[in-house]
């Protein structure tokens, strides 16, 4: 009983600490998003989209605090299967479902994505429509868009 209370206190403390640290980091990221994006690429269009993405994603990063701490607490208590299933559903299934719905049923003229590159566990390079599938180990060979086009075998 005493160990259960200690574990609950530890999880509660960890959540509070993670929320504080994450918020302290996320607030400046939202405020200085254009400058942070310009650090990597000075093109106005890249800065616009980079700023947009940082400002959309950053406030929700606090959800990861709960997700990771509670999954770790479950694993620590000896239950490793439940966090594994939760992680698979939240990071794989729901993300794929979200991407399918947003690309097929919602108009996103703001993003204007012409083409995409997906790093996969497949062994061969392929193209299906506007999507290029590259084996994950090909990352080391890519240095620009021209290089990606050269790698594609049709």
Coordinates of N, CA and C in Angstrom, one line a residue:
X1 N 0.8 -1.2 0.0 CA 0.0 0.0 0.0 C 0.9 1.3 0.0
X2 N 1.9 1.2 0.8 CA 2.8 2.4 0.9 C 3.5 2.6 -0.4
X3 N 3.9 1.5 -1.1 CA 4.6 1.7 -2.4 C 3.7 2.2 -3.5
X4 N 2.4 1.9 -3.4 CA 1.4 2.4 -4.4 C 1.3 3.9 -4.2
X5 N 1.2 4.3 -3.0 CA 1.1 5.8 -2.7 C 2.3 6.5 -3.2
X6 N 3.5 5.9 -3.0 CA 4.8 6.5 -3.4 C 4.8 6.6 -4.9
X7 N 4.3 5.6 -5.6 CA 4.3 5.6 -7.1 C 3.3 6.7 -7.6
X8 N 2.2 6.8 -7.0 CA 1.2 7.8 -7.4 C 1.8 9.2 -7.2
X9 N 2.5 9.4 -6.0 CA 3.2 10.7 -5.8 C 4.3 11.0 -6.8
X10 N 5.0 9.9 -7.2 CA 6.1 10.1 -8.2 C 5.5 10.4 -9.5
X11 N 4.5 9.8 -9.9 CA 3.8 10.1 -11.2 C 3.3 11.5 -11.2
X12 N 2.6 11.9 -10.2 CA 2.1 13.2 -10.1 C 3.2 14.3 -10.1
X13 N 4.3 14.1 -9.4 CA 5.4 15.0 -9.5 C 6.0 15.1 -10.9
X14 N 6.2 13.9 -11.5 CA 6.7 13.9 -12.8 C 5.9 14.6 -13.8
X15 N 4.6 14.5 -13.7 CA 3.6 15.2 -14.6 C 3.8 16.7 -14.5
X16 N 3.8 17.1 -13.2 CA 3.9 18.6 -13.0 C 5.2 19.1 -13.5
X17 N 6.3 18.4 -13.2 CA 7.6 18.8 -13.7 C 7.7 18.9 -15.2
X18 N 7.2 17.8 -15.9 CA 7.2 17.7 -17.3 C 6.3 18.9 -18.0
X19 N 5.2 19.1 -17.4 CA 4.3 20.2 -17.9 C 5.0 21.6 -17.7
X20 N 5.6 21.8 -16.6 CA 6.3 23.1 -16.4 C 7.5 23.2 -17.4
X21 N 8.3 22.2 -17.5 CA 9.5 22.3 -18.5 C 9.0 22.4 -19.9
X22 N 8.0 21.6 -20.3 CA 7.5 21.7 -21.7 C 6.9 23.0 -22.0
X23 N 6.1 23.6 -21.0 CA 5.5 24.9 -21.3 C 6.6 26.0 -21.4
X24 N 7.6 25.9 -20.5 CA 8.7 26.9 -20.6 C 9.4 26.9 -21.9
X25 N 9.5 25.7 -22.5 CA 10.1 25.6 -23.8 C 9.1 26.0 -25.0
X26 N 7.9 25.5 -24.8 CA 6.9 25.7 -25.9 C 6.5 27.2 -26.1
X27 N 6.4 28.0 -25.1 CA 6.0 29.4 -25.2 C 7.0 30.2 -26.1
X28 N 8.3 30.1 -25.8 CA 9.2 30.8 -26.7 C 9.2 30.3 -28.1
X29 N 9.0 29.0 -28.3 CA 8.9 28.5 -29.6 C 7.7 29.1 -30.4
X30 N 6.6 29.2 -29.8 CA 5.4 29.9 -30.4 C 5.7 31.3 -30.7
X31 N 6.3 32.0 -29.7 CA 6.5 33.5 -29.9 C 7.6 33.7 -31.0
X32 N 8.7 33.0 -30.9 CA 9.8 33.2 -31.9 C 9.8 32.2 -33.0
X33 N 8.6 31.7 -33.4 CA 8.5 30.7 -34.5 C 9.1 31.2 -35.8
X34 N 8.9 32.5 -36.3 CA 9.5 32.9 -37.5 C 11.0 32.9 -37.5
X35 N 11.6 33.4 -36.4 CA 13.0 33.5 -36.2 C 13.6 32.1 -36.2
X36 N 13.0 31.2 -35.5 CA 13.5 29.8 -35.4 C 13.4 29.1 -36.8
X37 N 12.4 29.4 -37.5 CA 12.3 28.8 -38.9 C 13.3 29.4 -39.8
X38 N 13.5 30.7 -39.7 CA 14.5 31.4 -40.6 C 15.9 30.9 -40.3
X39 N 16.2 30.4 -39.1 CA 17.5 29.9 -38.7 C 17.9 28.7 -39.7
X40 N 16.9 28.0 -40.1 CA 17.1 26.8 -41.0 C 17.0 27.2 -42.5
X41 N 16.1 28.1 -42.8 CA 15.9 28.5 -44.2 C 15.3 29.8 -44.3
X42 N 15.9 30.7 -45.1 CA 15.4 32.1 -45.1 C 14.4 32.4 -46.2
X43 N 13.9 31.5 -46.9 CA 12.9 31.7 -47.9 C 11.6 32.1 -47.3
X44 N 10.9 33.2 -47.7 CA 9.7 33.6 -47.1 C 8.6 32.5 -47.0
X45 N 8.5 31.7 -48.1 CA 7.5 30.7 -48.1 C 7.8 29.6 -47.0
X46 N 9.0 29.3 -46.9 CA 9.4 28.3 -45.9 C 9.2 28.8 -44.5
X47 N 9.5 30.1 -44.3 CA 9.3 30.7 -43.0 C 7.8 30.7 -42.6
X48 N 7.0 31.0 -43.7 CA 5.5 31.1 -43.4 C 5.0 29.7 -43.0
X49 N 5.3 28.7 -43.7 CA 4.8 27.3 -43.4 C 5.4 26.8 -42.1
X50 N 6.7 27.0 -41.9 CA 7.4 26.6 -40.7 C 6.8 27.2 -39.5
X51 N 6.5 28.5 -39.6 CA 5.9 29.3 -38.5 C 4.5 28.7 -38.2
X52 N 3.8 28.5 -39.3 CA 2.4 27.9 -39.1 C 2.4 26.6 -38.4
X53 N 3.3 25.7 -38.8 CA 3.4 24.4 -38.2 C 3.9 24.5 -36.8
X54 N 4.9 25.3 -36.5 CA 5.3 25.4 -35.1 C 4.2 25.9 -34.2
X55 N 3.5 26.9 -34.7 CA 2.4 27.5 -33.8 C 1.2 26.5 -33.7
X56 N 1.0 25.6 -34.6 CA -0.1 24.7 -34.5 C 0.3 23.5 -33.6
X57 N 1.5 23.0 -33.8 CA 2.0 21.8 -33.0 C 2.4 22.1 -31.6
X58 N 3.1 23.2 -31.4 CA 3.7 23.5 -30.0 C 2.7 23.4 -28.9
X59 N 1.5 24.0 -29.0 CA 0.6 24.0 -27.8 C 0.2 22.5 -27.4
X60 N 0.2 21.6 -28.4 CA -0.3 20.3 -28.1 C 0.9 19.3 -27.6
X61 N 2.1 19.8 -27.6 CA 3.2 19.0 -27.1 C 3.1 18.6 -25.7
X62 N 2.3 19.4 -24.9 CA 2.1 19.0 -23.5 C 1.3 17.7 -23.3
X63 N 0.6 17.3 -24.3 CA -0.1 16.0 -24.3 C 0.9 14.9 -24.2
X64 N 2.0 15.0 -24.8 CA 3.1 14.0 -24.7 C 3.5 13.8 -23.3
X65 N 3.5 14.8 -22.5 CA 3.9 14.6 -21.1 C 3.0 13.6 -20.4
X66 N 1.7 13.7 -20.5 CA 0.8 12.7 -19.9 C 1.0 11.3 -20.5
X67 N 1.1 11.3 -21.9 CA 1.2 10.1 -22.6 C 2.4 9.3 -22.2
X68 N 3.6 9.9 -22.1 CA 4.8 9.2 -21.8 C 5.0 8.8 -20.4
X69 N 4.6 9.7 -19.5 CA 4.7 9.5 -18.1 C 3.8 8.3 -17.6
X70 N 2.5 8.4 -18.0 CA 1.6 7.3 -17.6 C 2.0 6.0 -18.3
X71 N 2.5 6.0 -19.5 CA 2.9 4.8 -20.1 C 4.1 4.2 -19.4
X72 N 5.0 5.1 -18.9 CA 6.2 4.6 -18.2 C 5.8 4.1 -16.8
X73 N 4.8 4.7 -16.2 CA 4.3 4.2 -14.9 C 3.6 2.8 -15.0
X74 N 2.9 2.6 -16.1 CA 2.3 1.3 -16.3 C 3.4 0.3 -16.6
X75 N 4.4 0.6 -17.4 CA 5.5 -0.3 -17.6 C 6.2 -0.6 -16.3
X76 N 6.4 0.4 -15.5 CA 7.1 0.2 -14.2 C 6.3 -0.7 -13.2
X77 N 5.0 -0.7 -13.4 CA 4.2 -1.5 -12.5 C 4.1 -3.0 -13.0
X78 N 4.7 -3.3 -14.1 CA 4.8 -4.6 -14.6 C 3.8 -4.9 -15.8
X79 N 3.1 -3.9 -16.2 CA 2.1 -4.0 -17.3 C 2.7 -3.4 -18.5
X80 N 3.4 -4.1 -19.3 CA 4.0 -3.5 -20.5 C 3.1 -3.6 -21.8
X81 N 2.2 -4.5 -21.8 CA 1.3 -4.7 -23.0 C 0.4 -3.5 -23.2
X82 N -0.3 -3.0 -22.2 CA -1.2 -1.9 -22.3 C -0.5 -0.7 -22.9
X83 N 0.6 -0.2 -22.4 CA 1.2 1.0 -23.0 C 1.7 0.7 -24.4
X84 N 2.1 -0.5 -24.7 CA 2.5 -0.8 -26.1 C 1.3 -0.6 -27.0
X85 N 0.1 -1.2 -26.6 CA -1.1 -1.1 -27.5 C -1.5 0.4 -27.6
X86 N -1.5 1.1 -26.5 CA -1.9 2.5 -26.5 C -0.9 3.3 -27.5
X87 N 0.4 3.1 -27.3 CA 1.3 3.8 -28.2 C 1.1 3.4 -29.7
X88 N 0.9 2.2 -30.0 CA 0.7 1.8 -31.4 C -0.6 2.5 -31.9
X89 N -1.6 2.5 -31.2 CA -2.9 3.1 -31.6 C -2.7 4.6 -31.8
X90 N -2.1 5.3 -30.8 CA -2.0 6.7 -30.8 C -0.9 7.2 -31.8
X91 N 0.2 6.5 -32.0 CA 1.2 7.0 -32.9 C 1.2 6.4 -34.3
X92 N 0.4 5.3 -34.5 CA 0.3 4.7 -35.8 C -1.1 4.8 -36.3
X93 N -2.0 4.1 -35.7 CA -3.4 4.0 -36.2 C -4.1 5.4 -36.3
X94 N -4.1 6.1 -35.2 CA -4.8 7.4 -35.2 C -4.2 8.4 -36.1
X95 N -2.9 8.4 -36.2 CA -2.1 9.3 -37.1 C -2.4 9.0 -38.6
X96 N -2.5 7.7 -38.9 CA -2.8 7.3 -40.3 C -4.2 7.7 -40.6
X97 N -5.1 7.4 -39.7 CA -6.5 7.8 -39.9 C -6.7 9.3 -40.1
X98 N -6.0 10.1 -39.3 CA -6.0 11.5 -39.4 C -5.5 12.0 -40.8
X99 N -4.4 11.4 -41.2 CA -3.8 11.8 -42.5 C -4.8 11.4 -43.6
X100 N -5.4 10.2 -43.5 CA -6.3 9.8 -44.6 C -7.5 10.8 -44.7
X101 N -8.1 11.1 -43.5 CA -9.3 12.0 -43.5 C -8.9 13.4 -44.0
X102 N -7.8 13.9 -43.5 CA -7.4 15.3 -43.9 C -7.0 15.4 -45.4
X103 N -6.4 14.3 -46.0 CA -6.1 14.4 -47.4 C -7.2 14.0 -48.3
X104 N -8.2 13.3 -47.9 CA -9.3 12.9 -48.8 C -10.6 13.7 -48.6
X105 N -10.8 14.2 -47.4 CA -12.1 14.8 -47.2 C -12.1 16.2 -46.7
X106 N -10.9 16.8 -46.4 CA -10.9 18.2 -46.0 C -10.0 18.9 -47.0
X107 N -10.5 20.1 -47.4 CA -9.7 20.9 -48.3 C -8.7 21.8 -47.5
X108 N -7.4 21.6 -47.8 CA -6.4 22.4 -47.1 C -5.6 23.2 -48.2
X109 N -6.2 24.2 -48.7 CA -5.5 25.0 -49.7 C -4.3 25.7 -49.1
X110 N -4.3 26.0 -47.8 CA -3.2 26.6 -47.1 C -1.9 25.9 -47.3
X111 N -1.9 24.5 -47.2 CA -0.7 23.7 -47.2 C -0.2 23.5 -48.7
X112 N -1.1 23.4 -49.6 CA -0.7 23.3 -51.0 C 0.5 22.3 -51.2
X113 N 0.3 21.1 -50.8 CA 1.4 20.1 -50.9 C 1.3 19.4 -52.3
X114 N 2.3 19.5 -53.0 CA 2.4 19.0 -54.4 C 2.8 17.6 -54.4
X115 N 3.8 17.2 -53.5 CA 4.4 15.9 -53.6 C 4.9 15.6 -52.2
X116 N 5.0 14.3 -51.9 CA 5.5 13.9 -50.6 C 6.5 12.8 -50.7
X117 N 7.4 12.7 -49.7 CA 8.3 11.6 -49.6 C 8.1 10.9 -48.3
X118 N 7.9 9.5 -48.4 CA 7.6 8.7 -47.2 C 8.8 7.7 -47.1
X119 N 9.4 7.7 -45.9 CA 10.5 6.8 -45.6 C 9.8 5.6 -45.0
X120 N 10.1 4.4 -45.7 CA 9.4 3.2 -45.3 C 10.4 2.1 -45.0
X121 N 9.8 1.0 -44.6 CA 10.6 -0.2 -44.4 C 10.7 -1.1 -45.6
X122 N 10.1 -0.7 -46.7 CA 10.2 -1.4 -47.9 C 11.6 -1.4 -48.5
X123 N 11.9 -2.4 -49.3 CA 13.3 -2.5 -49.8 C 13.5 -1.8 -51.1
X124 N 12.4 -1.4 -51.8 CA 12.6 -0.8 -53.1 C 12.0 0.6 -53.1
X125 N 12.5 1.4 -54.0 CA 11.9 2.8 -54.2 C 10.7 2.6 -55.1
X126 N 9.7 3.3 -54.8 CA 8.5 3.3 -55.7 C 7.8 4.7 -55.6
X127 N 6.9 4.9 -56.6 CA 6.1 6.1 -56.6 C 4.7 5.7 -56.9
X128 N 3.8 6.2 -56.1 CA 2.4 6.0 -56.3 C 1.7 7.4 -56.3
X129 N 1.4 7.9 -57.5 CA 0.8 9.2 -57.6 C 1.8 10.3 -57.2
X130 N 1.4 11.1 -56.2 CA 2.3 12.2 -55.8 C 3.2 11.8 -54.6
X131 N 3.2 10.5 -54.2 CA 4.0 10.0 -53.1 C 5.1 9.2 -53.5
X132 N 6.3 9.5 -53.0 CA 7.5 8.7 -53.3 C 7.8 7.9 -52.0
X133 N 8.0 6.6 -52.2 CA 8.3 5.7 -51.1 C 9.8 5.4 -51.1
X134 N 10.6 5.8 -50.1 CA 12.0 5.5 -50.1 C 12.3 4.6 -48.9
X135 N 13.2 3.6 -49.0 CA 13.6 2.9 -47.9 C 14.3 3.8 -46.9
X136 N 14.1 3.6 -45.6 CA 14.6 4.5 -44.6 C 16.1 4.7 -44.6
X137 N 16.8 3.7 -45.0 CA 18.3 3.8 -45.1 C 18.7 4.7 -46.2
X138 N 17.9 5.2 -47.1 CA 18.2 6.1 -48.2 C 18.4 7.5 -47.7
X139 N 18.0 7.8 -46.4 CA 18.1 9.1 -45.9 C 19.6 9.6 -46.0
X140 N 20.5 8.8 -45.9 CA 21.9 9.2 -45.9 C 22.4 9.7 -47.3
X141 N 21.6 9.3 -48.4 CA 22.0 9.7 -49.7 C 21.3 11.0 -50.2
X142 N 20.4 11.5 -49.4 CA 19.6 12.6 -49.9 C 20.2 13.9 -49.4
X143 N 20.5 14.8 -50.4 CA 21.0 16.1 -50.0 C 20.1 17.3 -50.6
X144 N 19.3 17.0 -51.6 CA 18.4 18.0 -52.1 C 17.3 17.3 -53.0
X145 N 16.3 18.1 -53.5 CA 15.2 17.6 -54.2 C 15.7 16.9 -55.5
X146 N 16.7 17.4 -56.2 CA 17.2 16.8 -57.4 C 17.7 15.4 -57.1
X147 N 18.3 15.2 -56.0 CA 18.9 14.0 -55.6 C 17.8 12.9 -55.4
X148 N 16.6 13.3 -54.8 CA 15.5 12.4 -54.7 C 15.0 11.9 -56.0
X149 N 14.9 12.8 -56.9 CA 14.4 12.5 -58.3 C 15.3 11.5 -59.0
X150 N 16.6 11.6 -58.8 CA 17.6 10.7 -59.3 C 17.5 9.3 -58.7
X151 N 17.1 9.2 -57.5 CA 17.0 7.9 -56.8 C 15.8 7.1 -57.2
X152 N 14.8 7.7 -57.8 CA 13.6 7.0 -58.1 C 13.8 6.1 -59.3
X153 N 13.4 4.9 -59.2 CA 13.5 3.9 -60.3 C 12.0 3.7 -60.7
X154 N 11.7 4.0 -61.9 CA 10.4 3.8 -62.4 C 10.3 2.7 -63.4

